[in-house]
Short mmCIF file of C-alpha atoms in Angstrom, two decimals:
data_model
loop_
_atom_site.label_atom_id
_atom_site.label_comp_id
_atom_site.label_asym_id
_atom_site.label_seq_id
_atom_site.Cartn_x
_atom_site.Cartn_y
_atom_site.Cartn_z
CA MET A 1 -10.35 13.53 18.01
CA SER A 2 -7.65 12.24 16.01
CA GLU A 3 -4.44 13.56 16.88
CA GLN A 4 -4.29 15.73 14.12
CA ALA A 5 -7.28 17.68 15.21
CA LEU A 6 -5.47 18.42 18.67
CA PRO A 7 -3.55 21.05 19.54
CA PRO A 8 0.01 20.75 19.99
CA THR A 9 1.31 20.48 23.46
CA GLU A 10 -1.98 17.67 24.31
CA VAL A 11 -0.73 15.68 21.42
CA LEU A 12 2.90 15.46 23.60
CA GLU A 13 1.43 14.89 26.07
CA ARG A 14 -0.56 12.15 24.22
CA LEU A 15 3.07 10.69 23.31
CA ARG A 16 4.24 11.51 26.53
CA THR A 17 7.15 13.22 25.13
CA SER A 18 8.75 16.84 24.79
CA ALA A 19 8.82 19.54 22.04
CA GLN A 20 12.62 18.68 22.45
CA GLY A 21 12.28 15.17 22.09
CA LEU A 22 13.02 12.18 24.01
CA SER A 23 16.42 11.80 26.02
CA SER A 24 18.52 8.90 25.60
CA VAL A 25 16.83 7.05 28.88
CA GLN A 26 13.85 7.61 27.96
CA ALA A 27 14.59 6.25 23.89
CA GLN A 28 15.71 2.94 25.61
CA GLN A 29 13.35 2.02 27.79
CA ARG A 30 10.36 3.17 24.42
CA LEU A 31 13.13 0.95 22.71
CA ASN A 32 13.02 -1.80 25.32
CA GLU A 33 8.95 -1.68 25.62
CA VAL A 34 7.99 -1.63 22.19
CA GLY A 35 10.77 -2.43 20.13
CA PRO A 36 12.70 -0.94 17.20
CA ASN A 37 10.48 1.47 14.71
CA GLU A 38 10.96 -0.49 11.48
CA PRO A 39 8.01 -0.93 9.07
CA SER A 40 6.84 -4.62 8.59
CA ASN A 41 8.01 -7.14 6.31
CA VAL A 42 6.32 -6.68 3.09
CA LYS A 43 5.39 -10.29 1.02
CA ARG A 44 5.44 -10.16 -2.44
CA ARG A 45 2.33 -11.87 -4.28
CA PRO A 46 2.89 -14.01 -7.40
CA ALA A 47 1.59 -12.59 -10.49
CA LEU A 48 -1.08 -15.01 -11.07
CA LEU A 49 -2.38 -14.25 -7.97
CA GLN A 50 -2.01 -10.59 -8.84
CA PHE A 51 -3.76 -11.74 -12.20
CA LEU A 52 -6.44 -13.63 -10.39
CA GLN A 53 -7.19 -11.16 -7.47
CA MET A 54 -7.89 -8.61 -10.34
CA PHE A 55 -10.98 -9.83 -10.79
CA THR A 56 -12.38 -9.40 -8.19
CA ASN A 57 -12.87 -5.64 -8.44
CA PRO A 58 -16.07 -4.66 -10.00
CA LEU A 59 -14.88 -2.02 -13.22
CA VAL A 60 -13.63 -5.94 -14.22
CA ALA A 61 -16.62 -7.68 -14.29
CA ILE A 62 -18.30 -5.20 -15.60
CA LEU A 63 -16.17 -5.47 -18.77
CA LEU A 64 -16.02 -8.63 -19.06
CA ILE A 65 -20.12 -8.89 -18.70
CA ALA A 66 -19.74 -6.09 -21.55
CA SER A 67 -17.24 -8.08 -23.52
CA PHE A 68 -19.65 -10.66 -22.89
CA ILE A 69 -22.34 -9.24 -24.60
CA GLY A 70 -19.97 -7.31 -27.23
CA SER A 71 -19.16 -11.07 -28.30
CA VAL A 72 -22.96 -11.75 -28.61
CA ALA A 73 -23.32 -8.72 -31.14
CA LYS A 74 -19.96 -9.75 -32.69
CA ASN A 75 -18.00 -6.08 -31.36
CA TYR A 76 -16.38 -7.68 -28.48
CA LYS A 77 -12.49 -6.90 -30.03
CA LEU A 78 -12.00 -3.16 -28.42
CA ILE A 79 -13.40 -4.61 -24.92
CA LYS A 80 -11.55 -6.91 -24.22
CA MET A 81 -8.64 -5.09 -25.48
CA MET A 82 -9.50 -2.40 -22.50
CA THR A 83 -10.03 -5.75 -20.34
CA THR A 84 -6.80 -6.88 -20.67
CA MET A 85 -4.42 -3.55 -20.63
CA LYS A 86 -6.12 -3.04 -17.26
CA ALA A 87 -5.07 -5.50 -15.82
CA GLY A 88 -1.40 -5.39 -16.94
CA ILE A 89 -1.98 -2.10 -15.94
CA ASP A 90 -3.18 -3.15 -12.22
CA ILE A 91 0.06 -5.36 -12.69
CA ILE A 92 2.64 -3.25 -13.21
CA GLU A 93 1.28 -0.53 -10.43
CA GLU A 94 1.24 -3.49 -7.83
CA LYS A 95 4.92 -4.13 -8.19
CA GLU A 96 5.42 -0.76 -8.83
CA ARG A 97 4.00 0.01 -5.31
CA SER A 98 5.95 -4.07 -3.73
CA PHE A 99 9.05 -1.71 -4.96
CA TYR A 100 8.86 1.37 -3.06
CA MET A 101 7.68 -0.62 -0.08
CA PHE A 102 10.72 -2.90 -0.16
CA TYR A 103 13.31 0.44 -1.30
CA ARG A 104 11.39 1.92 2.21
CA GLN A 105 12.17 -1.05 4.15
CA LYS A 106 16.29 -1.48 3.49
CA PHE A 107 17.16 2.40 2.16
CA LEU A 108 15.17 4.84 4.53
CA LYS A 109 16.06 4.76 7.62
CA TYR A 110 14.00 7.44 8.72
CA PRO A 111 9.92 6.73 7.76
CA SER A 112 7.76 9.52 6.28
CA PHE A 113 4.78 10.71 8.68
#
């Protein structure tokens, strides 16, 4: 059973804490046991690798197949444009996710739960 489905008292028991939080001694002991509560470093992937990885997406594969079929039928410009736009949007979203994780690591003192 996950912590979200448990009563608060049982969650506090499992986490070895109380509603008032940890004492200074307990906090120092946990810091020594498990280390600081910091997010892990996020490695940014090069844009070319991001672009190539997008071709593993089934939607992109379907669009590429449709583009090939469309090219045989001499009506492929729209499908190629859609495939290119999707790849561009994916790159932008990946950069935004990387920026968010970088911002969270560097500027937020207490990460959200």
